[in-house]
């Protein structure tokens, strides 16, 4: 077969457009991936179908949601282990059935326009993920969810290349990689600063060791620029780990992480970050970012994935 220059160009363009889904890193696709934290949670109620659909309207590259196992072994999307914060009724998720949980209004706390929103199942969330997009599935409970998660993913139309599993718990990452080896799995890491020594923990070495011990493909770090600097990122790269940060709503911080070369940025404001990160004029884009708007009740946690 003879390849003309035009044919070669088209082939390269098509490959570059989709290769990030397979985890390929090239200069042509060096743009950071924008992950909508619990959906477009600045503008819609977190972890709802309305929030996830809005994230796609805002051109997010991926959505992130939190998942628990119910008493009747259904996987549901909610951040806390009880419903109190988002439903004004305190039901423990792991001790409730899907039917009980889906009776609750989990949208009105944000705005009465979302009064029809219910706690979605994993399958319902997967069904609204476009074929060219990704989903970051944060496992909030323990490894007991993994067999049910594997079954749900197998039943869905979602490919393993579209799916990223994340957790703060090393044992969950280990179980996930054993059961679903083709899915990327990232270890979530938060940082704490010791008052006396003025040092941050865990250290970069500890992060790398823990992640590699459980076969994680990458680390998803609290976006602290005091800790996650060029050296930290370089050492993670040398260890074969991809590098991701959460939860970044400040456009200046986002721009700095983009310049440091992180693979993805998780944010409550995917529309605003897209404008700043991909605007030809940094100053103009910064001026276009609206100030945060106060919302009723309790806003989504800013510092917790």
mmCIF file of C-alpha atoms in Angstrom:
data_model
loop_
_atom_site.group_PDB
_atom_site.id
_atom_site.type_symbol
_atom_site.label_atom_id
_atom_site.label_comp_id
_atom_site.label_asym_id
_atom_site.label_seq_id
_atom_site.Cartn_x
_atom_site.Cartn_y
_atom_site.Cartn_z
ATOM 1 C CA UNK A 1 0.000 0.000 0.000
ATOM 2 C CA UNK A 2 1.297 3.450 -0.949
ATOM 3 C CA UNK A 3 0.961 6.137 1.721
ATOM 4 C CA UNK A 4 0.676 9.684 0.442
ATOM 5 C CA UNK A 5 1.776 12.600 2.661
ATOM 6 C CA UNK A 6 -1.895 13.490 3.190
ATOM 7 C CA UNK A 7 -2.743 9.935 4.232
ATOM 8 C CA UNK A 8 0.169 9.956 6.666
ATOM 9 C CA UNK A 9 -0.959 13.267 8.114
ATOM 10 C CA UNK A 10 -4.522 12.037 8.605
ATOM 11 C CA UNK A 11 -3.322 8.848 10.253
ATOM 12 C CA UNK A 12 -1.060 10.717 12.648
ATOM 13 C CA UNK A 13 -3.819 13.204 13.493
ATOM 14 C CA UNK A 14 -6.319 10.454 14.264
ATOM 15 C CA UNK A 15 -3.796 8.576 16.398
ATOM 16 C CA UNK A 16 -2.928 11.678 18.399
ATOM 17 C CA UNK A 17 -6.587 12.518 18.965
ATOM 18 C CA UNK A 18 -7.365 9.225 20.675
ATOM 19 C CA UNK A 19 -4.042 8.019 22.079
ATOM 20 C CA UNK A 20 -4.500 9.675 25.485
ATOM 21 C CA UNK A 21 -7.273 7.200 26.153
ATOM 22 C CA UNK A 22 -4.673 4.462 26.003
ATOM 23 C CA UNK A 23 -2.229 6.251 28.240
ATOM 24 C CA UNK A 24 0.218 7.184 25.478
ATOM 25 C CA UNK A 25 2.246 10.312 26.191
ATOM 26 C CA UNK A 26 3.368 12.369 23.200
ATOM 27 C CA UNK A 27 4.290 15.990 22.620
ATOM 28 C CA UNK A 28 1.240 16.311 20.360
ATOM 29 C CA UNK A 29 -1.112 15.528 23.251
ATOM 30 C CA UNK A 30 0.762 17.186 26.090
ATOM 31 C CA UNK A 31 -2.326 19.180 27.104
ATOM 32 C CA UNK A 32 -3.427 18.406 30.636
ATOM 33 C CA UNK A 33 -6.618 16.384 31.078
ATOM 34 C CA UNK A 34 -9.403 18.223 32.926
ATOM 35 C CA UNK A 35 -11.331 16.004 35.355
ATOM 36 C CA UNK A 36 -14.669 17.288 36.685
ATOM 37 C CA UNK A 37 -14.680 16.687 40.450
ATOM 38 C CA UNK A 38 -17.967 14.932 41.302
ATOM 39 C CA UNK A 39 -19.178 16.376 38.014
ATOM 40 C CA UNK A 40 -19.460 20.108 37.468
ATOM 41 C CA UNK A 41 -19.949 20.443 41.207
ATOM 42 C CA UNK A 42 -19.506 24.209 41.393
ATOM 43 C CA UNK A 43 -22.653 24.654 39.313
ATOM 44 C CA UNK A 44 -24.670 21.483 39.943
ATOM 45 C CA UNK A 45 -25.144 19.091 42.870
ATOM 46 C CA UNK A 46 -22.190 16.768 43.321
ATOM 47 C CA UNK A 47 -22.287 13.128 42.246
ATOM 48 C CA UNK A 48 -25.560 13.471 40.336
ATOM 49 C CA UNK A 49 -26.418 12.749 36.725
ATOM 50 C CA UNK A 50 -27.184 16.450 36.284
ATOM 51 C CA UNK A 51 -23.696 17.345 37.466
ATOM 52 C CA UNK A 52 -22.008 14.764 35.263
ATOM 53 C CA UNK A 53 -23.969 15.789 32.166
ATOM 54 C CA UNK A 54 -23.128 19.434 32.813
ATOM 55 C CA UNK A 55 -19.448 18.493 32.994
ATOM 56 C CA UNK A 56 -19.656 17.176 29.440
ATOM 57 C CA UNK A 57 -21.354 20.422 28.356
ATOM 58 C CA UNK A 58 -18.394 22.224 29.933
ATOM 59 C CA UNK A 59 -16.056 20.082 27.789
ATOM 60 C CA UNK A 60 -14.438 18.195 30.645
ATOM 61 C CA UNK A 61 -12.193 15.359 29.484
ATOM 62 C CA UNK A 62 -13.276 13.129 32.356
ATOM 63 C CA UNK A 63 -15.576 13.006 35.350
ATOM 64 C CA UNK A 64 -14.742 11.848 38.867
ATOM 65 C CA UNK A 65 -17.303 10.248 41.161
ATOM 66 C CA UNK A 66 -17.342 8.570 44.576
ATOM 67 C CA UNK A 67 -18.751 5.087 45.056
ATOM 68 C CA UNK A 68 -19.934 2.897 47.924
ATOM 69 C CA UNK A 69 -21.511 -0.543 48.189
ATOM 70 C CA UNK A 70 -25.048 -0.661 49.606
ATOM 71 C CA UNK A 71 -26.553 -3.256 51.930
ATOM 72 C CA UNK A 72 -28.014 -5.087 48.935
ATOM 73 C CA UNK A 73 -24.657 -4.991 47.124
ATOM 74 C CA UNK A 74 -25.427 -2.223 44.662
ATOM 75 C CA UNK A 75 -22.789 0.365 43.790
ATOM 76 C CA UNK A 76 -23.997 3.935 44.331
ATOM 77 C CA UNK A 77 -22.454 7.329 43.712
ATOM 78 C CA UNK A 78 -22.115 9.445 46.867
ATOM 79 C CA UNK A 79 -19.156 11.018 48.643
ATOM 80 C CA UNK A 80 -19.949 10.563 52.331
ATOM 81 C CA UNK A 81 -20.740 7.336 54.147
ATOM 82 C CA UNK A 82 -24.105 8.824 55.137
ATOM 83 C CA UNK A 83 -26.653 10.869 53.215
ATOM 84 C CA UNK A 84 -27.005 13.643 55.791
ATOM 85 C CA UNK A 85 -24.996 16.365 54.030
ATOM 86 C CA UNK A 86 -26.732 16.150 50.654
ATOM 87 C CA UNK A 87 -30.183 14.780 51.502
ATOM 88 C CA UNK A 88 -31.069 16.349 54.880
ATOM 89 C CA UNK A 89 -31.782 12.847 56.125
ATOM 90 C CA UNK A 90 -29.152 10.690 57.771
ATOM 91 C CA UNK A 91 -29.025 7.222 56.230
ATOM 92 C CA UNK A 92 -25.820 5.157 56.443
ATOM 93 C CA UNK A 93 -25.063 4.119 52.869
ATOM 94 C CA UNK A 94 -23.645 0.674 53.623
ATOM 95 C CA UNK A 95 -26.654 -0.207 55.791
ATOM 96 C CA UNK A 96 -29.306 1.011 53.357
ATOM 97 C CA UNK A 97 -30.769 -0.562 50.240
ATOM 98 C CA UNK A 98 -30.664 1.011 46.813
ATOM 99 C CA UNK A 99 -34.431 1.537 46.911
ATOM 100 C CA UNK A 100 -34.182 3.393 50.218
ATOM 101 C CA UNK A 101 -31.360 5.607 49.007
ATOM 102 C CA UNK A 102 -32.992 6.476 45.700
ATOM 103 C CA UNK A 103 -36.050 7.867 47.453
ATOM 104 C CA UNK A 104 -33.936 10.792 48.646
ATOM 105 C CA UNK A 105 -33.678 14.194 47.001
ATOM 106 C CA UNK A 106 -29.941 14.915 46.714
ATOM 107 C CA UNK A 107 -30.215 18.028 44.551
ATOM 108 C CA UNK A 108 -32.284 20.598 46.435
ATOM 109 C CA UNK A 109 -29.466 21.411 48.875
ATOM 110 C CA UNK A 110 -27.714 23.024 45.917
ATOM 111 C CA UNK A 111 -30.726 24.567 44.197
ATOM 112 C CA UNK A 112 -34.436 23.769 43.991
ATOM 113 C CA UNK A 113 -33.999 23.311 40.243
ATOM 114 C CA UNK A 114 -32.265 20.011 41.036
ATOM 115 C CA UNK A 115 -35.000 18.590 43.286
ATOM 116 C CA UNK A 116 -35.451 15.645 40.923
ATOM 117 C CA UNK A 117 -31.892 14.380 41.373
ATOM 118 C CA UNK A 118 -31.436 11.012 43.061
ATOM 119 C CA UNK A 119 -28.353 9.037 44.096
ATOM 120 C CA UNK A 120 -27.281 7.306 40.874
ATOM 121 C CA UNK A 121 -25.899 3.817 40.535
ATOM 122 C CA UNK A 122 -22.533 3.178 38.944
ATOM 123 C CA UNK A 123 -24.300 1.744 35.896
ATOM 124 C CA UNK A 124 -26.356 4.914 35.516
ATOM 125 C CA UNK A 125 -23.229 7.052 35.681
ATOM 126 C CA UNK A 126 -21.353 4.871 33.191
ATOM 127 C CA UNK A 127 -24.270 5.193 30.773
ATOM 128 C CA UNK A 128 -23.724 8.969 30.419
ATOM 129 C CA UNK A 129 -19.981 8.763 29.697
ATOM 130 C CA UNK A 130 -19.333 9.494 25.992
ATOM 131 C CA UNK A 131 -17.121 7.043 24.123
ATOM 132 C CA UNK A 132 -14.264 9.549 23.819
ATOM 133 C CA UNK A 133 -14.291 10.518 27.519
ATOM 134 C CA UNK A 134 -13.057 8.982 30.766
ATOM 135 C CA UNK A 135 -14.397 8.286 34.241
ATOM 136 C CA UNK A 136 -12.347 8.333 37.448
ATOM 137 C CA UNK A 137 -14.057 5.953 39.887
ATOM 138 C CA UNK A 138 -13.096 6.731 43.465
ATOM 139 C CA UNK A 139 -13.687 3.725 45.697
ATOM 140 C CA UNK A 140 -14.708 5.094 49.082
ATOM 141 C CA UNK A 141 -15.237 1.775 50.861
ATOM 142 C CA UNK A 142 -12.965 -1.272 51.054
ATOM 143 C CA UNK A 143 -11.889 -4.069 48.700
ATOM 144 C CA UNK A 144 -15.245 -5.811 49.162
ATOM 145 C CA UNK A 145 -16.615 -3.629 46.359
ATOM 146 C CA UNK A 146 -14.086 -4.795 43.762
ATOM 147 C CA UNK A 147 -15.841 -8.004 42.527
ATOM 148 C CA UNK A 148 -19.105 -6.087 42.060
ATOM 149 C CA UNK A 149 -17.220 -3.262 40.358
ATOM 150 C CA UNK A 150 -15.579 -5.683 37.942
ATOM 151 C CA UNK A 151 -18.988 -7.143 37.050
ATOM 152 C CA UNK A 152 -20.544 -3.716 36.527
ATOM 153 C CA UNK A 153 -17.733 -2.619 34.239
ATOM 154 C CA UNK A 154 -17.946 -5.828 32.243
ATOM 155 C CA UNK A 155 -21.692 -5.339 31.722
ATOM 156 C CA UNK A 156 -21.285 -1.734 30.597
ATOM 157 C CA UNK A 157 -20.227 -0.377 27.226
ATOM 158 C CA UNK A 158 -17.308 1.436 28.885
ATOM 159 C CA UNK A 159 -13.860 0.203 27.885
ATOM 160 C CA UNK A 160 -11.001 -0.338 30.312
ATOM 161 C CA UNK A 161 -9.118 2.467 28.542
ATOM 162 C CA UNK A 162 -11.881 4.862 29.590
ATOM 163 C CA UNK A 163 -11.815 3.752 33.218
ATOM 164 C CA UNK A 164 -9.518 4.896 36.013
ATOM 165 C CA UNK A 165 -9.862 3.502 39.533
ATOM 166 C CA UNK A 166 -8.680 5.693 42.408
ATOM 167 C CA UNK A 167 -8.550 5.240 46.174
ATOM 168 C CA UNK A 168 -6.747 6.457 49.257
ATOM 169 C CA UNK A 169 -6.513 2.856 50.446
ATOM 170 C CA UNK A 170 -3.506 0.884 49.162
ATOM 171 C CA UNK A 171 -5.314 -2.407 49.750
ATOM 172 C CA UNK A 172 -8.120 -1.276 47.436
ATOM 173 C CA UNK A 173 -5.686 -0.378 44.658
ATOM 174 C CA UNK A 174 -3.977 -3.746 45.052
ATOM 175 C CA UNK A 175 -7.295 -5.609 44.868
ATOM 176 C CA UNK A 176 -8.434 -3.559 41.883
ATOM 177 C CA UNK A 177 -5.251 -4.235 39.906
ATOM 178 C CA UNK A 178 -5.542 -7.945 40.660
ATOM 179 C CA UNK A 179 -9.189 -8.169 39.580
ATOM 180 C CA UNK A 180 -9.167 -5.648 36.713
ATOM 181 C CA UNK A 181 -5.530 -5.449 35.560
ATOM 182 C CA UNK A 182 -6.348 -3.641 32.312
ATOM 183 C CA UNK A 183 -7.809 -0.640 34.169
ATOM 184 C CA UNK A 184 -5.518 2.141 35.266
ATOM 185 C CA UNK A 185 -5.434 2.560 39.054
ATOM 186 C CA UNK A 186 -4.079 5.620 40.857
ATOM 187 C CA UNK A 187 -3.308 5.914 44.549
ATOM 188 C CA UNK A 188 -4.794 9.047 46.114
ATOM 189 C CA UNK A 189 -2.442 10.928 48.419
ATOM 190 C CA UNK A 190 -3.011 13.828 50.805
ATOM 191 C CA UNK A 191 -0.259 15.712 52.619
ATOM 192 C CA UNK A 192 0.129 16.907 56.196
ATOM 193 C CA UNK A 193 2.658 19.374 57.585
ATOM 194 C CA UNK A 194 4.289 18.670 60.936
ATOM 195 C CA UNK A 195 4.231 21.749 63.159
ATOM 196 C CA UNK A 196 7.517 21.141 64.915
ATOM 197 C CA UNK A 197 9.671 19.983 62.022
ATOM 198 C CA UNK A 198 7.856 22.040 59.376
ATOM 199 C CA UNK A 199 8.121 19.070 57.008
ATOM 200 C CA UNK A 200 5.496 17.470 54.810
ATOM 201 C CA UNK A 201 4.427 13.862 54.917
ATOM 202 C CA UNK A 202 4.348 11.494 53.235
ATOM 203 C CA UNK A 203 7.641 12.138 51.485
ATOM 204 C CA UNK A 204 8.131 11.600 47.786
ATOM 205 C CA UNK A 205 10.017 8.378 48.518
ATOM 206 C CA UNK A 206 7.151 7.104 50.676
ATOM 207 C CA UNK A 207 4.596 7.965 48.003
ATOM 208 C CA UNK A 208 6.560 6.116 45.328
ATOM 209 C CA UNK A 209 7.189 3.094 47.529
ATOM 210 C CA UNK A 210 3.542 2.734 48.549
ATOM 211 C CA UNK A 211 2.292 3.181 44.988
ATOM 212 C CA UNK A 212 4.724 0.708 43.461
ATOM 213 C CA UNK A 213 4.096 -1.854 46.213
ATOM 214 C CA UNK A 214 0.420 -2.066 45.202
ATOM 215 C CA UNK A 215 1.073 -1.931 41.433
ATOM 216 C CA UNK A 216 -0.514 1.493 41.024
ATOM 217 C CA UNK A 217 -0.174 3.033 37.578
ATOM 218 C CA UNK A 218 -0.007 6.538 38.965
ATOM 219 C CA UNK A 219 -0.537 8.822 41.930
ATOM 220 C CA UNK A 220 -3.322 11.374 42.353
ATOM 221 C CA UNK A 221 -2.008 14.004 44.734
ATOM 222 C CA UNK A 222 -3.443 16.852 46.764
ATOM 223 C CA UNK A 223 -2.509 19.873 44.682
ATOM 224 C CA UNK A 224 -0.077 21.516 47.076
ATOM 225 C CA UNK A 225 2.569 23.475 45.174
ATOM 226 C CA UNK A 226 4.826 23.469 48.233
ATOM 227 C CA UNK A 227 5.089 19.703 47.884
ATOM 228 C CA UNK A 228 4.310 18.795 44.294
ATOM 229 C CA UNK A 229 7.144 20.571 42.534
ATOM 230 C CA UNK A 230 9.285 19.798 39.494
ATOM 231 C CA UNK A 231 11.579 17.461 41.436
ATOM 232 C CA UNK A 232 8.661 15.538 42.969
ATOM 233 C CA UNK A 233 7.098 15.053 39.549
ATOM 234 C CA UNK A 234 10.378 14.018 37.938
ATOM 235 C CA UNK A 235 11.014 11.362 40.573
ATOM 236 C CA UNK A 236 7.513 9.935 40.159
ATOM 237 C CA UNK A 237 8.046 9.820 36.409
ATOM 238 C CA UNK A 238 11.343 7.993 36.878
ATOM 239 C CA UNK A 239 9.468 5.415 38.946
ATOM 240 C CA UNK A 240 7.053 4.861 36.064
ATOM 241 C CA UNK A 241 4.098 6.626 37.684
ATOM 242 C CA UNK A 242 1.733 9.053 36.018
ATOM 243 C CA UNK A 243 1.048 12.229 37.996
ATOM 244 C CA UNK A 244 -2.338 13.793 38.736
ATOM 245 C CA UNK A 245 -3.523 16.520 41.150
ATOM 246 C CA UNK A 246 -6.765 17.478 42.956
ATOM 247 C CA UNK A 247 -8.804 19.639 43.670
ATOM 248 C CA UNK A 248 -7.689 22.776 41.827
ATOM 249 C CA UNK A 249 -10.136 25.648 41.324
ATOM 250 C CA UNK A 250 -7.667 28.542 41.411
ATOM 251 C CA UNK A 251 -6.763 29.289 37.768
ATOM 252 C CA UNK A 252 -3.251 30.433 38.641
ATOM 253 C CA UNK A 253 -2.503 27.194 40.487
ATOM 254 C CA UNK A 254 -3.963 25.228 37.591
ATOM 255 C CA UNK A 255 -1.738 27.063 35.122
ATOM 256 C CA UNK A 256 1.307 26.338 37.260
ATOM 257 C CA UNK A 257 0.495 22.628 37.467
ATOM 258 C CA UNK A 258 -0.037 22.573 33.720
ATOM 259 C CA UNK A 259 3.409 24.091 33.235
ATOM 260 C CA UNK A 260 4.890 21.500 35.599
ATOM 261 C CA UNK A 261 3.520 18.834 33.280
ATOM 262 C CA UNK A 262 0.965 16.959 35.379
ATOM 263 C CA UNK A 263 -1.208 14.507 33.473
ATOM 264 C CA UNK A 264 -4.565 15.629 34.837
ATOM 265 C CA UNK A 265 -6.130 18.268 37.058
ATOM 266 C CA UNK A 266 -9.306 17.532 39.007
ATOM 267 C CA UNK A 267 -11.504 20.585 39.530
ATOM 268 C CA UNK A 268 -14.993 21.638 40.600
ATOM 269 C CA UNK A 269 -14.942 24.190 37.746
ATOM 270 C CA UNK A 270 -14.028 22.451 34.481
ATOM 271 C CA UNK A 271 -15.393 25.278 32.336
ATOM 272 C CA UNK A 272 -13.314 27.941 34.063
ATOM 273 C CA UNK A 273 -10.133 25.878 33.996
ATOM 274 C CA UNK A 274 -10.533 25.065 30.327
ATOM 275 C CA UNK A 275 -10.715 28.773 29.559
ATOM 276 C CA UNK A 276 -7.537 29.564 31.460
ATOM 277 C CA UNK A 277 -5.473 26.532 30.494
ATOM 278 C CA UNK A 278 -6.206 26.663 26.793
ATOM 279 C CA UNK A 279 -6.686 30.380 26.204
ATOM 280 C CA UNK A 280 -4.135 32.034 23.873
ATOM 281 C CA UNK A 281 -3.993 34.958 26.291
ATOM 282 C CA UNK A 282 -3.326 34.070 29.935
ATOM 283 C CA UNK A 283 -4.173 37.547 31.211
ATOM 284 C CA UNK A 284 -7.456 37.756 29.305
ATOM 285 C CA UNK A 285 -8.475 34.282 30.475
ATOM 286 C CA UNK A 286 -7.725 35.120 34.097
ATOM 287 C CA UNK A 287 -9.944 38.182 33.855
ATOM 288 C CA UNK A 288 -12.777 36.050 32.514
ATOM 289 C CA UNK A 289 -12.873 33.696 35.505
ATOM 290 C CA UNK A 290 -15.882 34.681 37.640
ATOM 291 C CA UNK A 291 -15.585 34.794 41.398
ATOM 292 C CA UNK A 292 -16.989 31.795 43.282
ATOM 293 C CA UNK A 293 -20.713 32.097 43.940
ATOM 294 C CA UNK A 294 -22.091 31.256 47.373
ATOM 295 C CA UNK A 295 -24.473 28.305 47.392
ATOM 296 C CA UNK A 296 -27.021 27.241 50.002
ATOM 297 C CA UNK A 297 -26.287 24.581 52.593
ATOM 298 C CA UNK A 298 -22.817 23.054 52.553
ATOM 299 C CA UNK A 299 -20.629 23.398 49.479
ATOM 300 C CA UNK A 300 -18.741 20.349 48.155
ATOM 301 C CA UNK A 301 -15.597 19.593 50.128
ATOM 302 C CA UNK A 302 -12.798 21.553 48.480
ATOM 303 C CA UNK A 303 -9.906 19.566 49.895
ATOM 304 C CA UNK A 304 -11.229 16.014 49.769
ATOM 305 C CA UNK A 305 -11.506 14.015 46.514
#
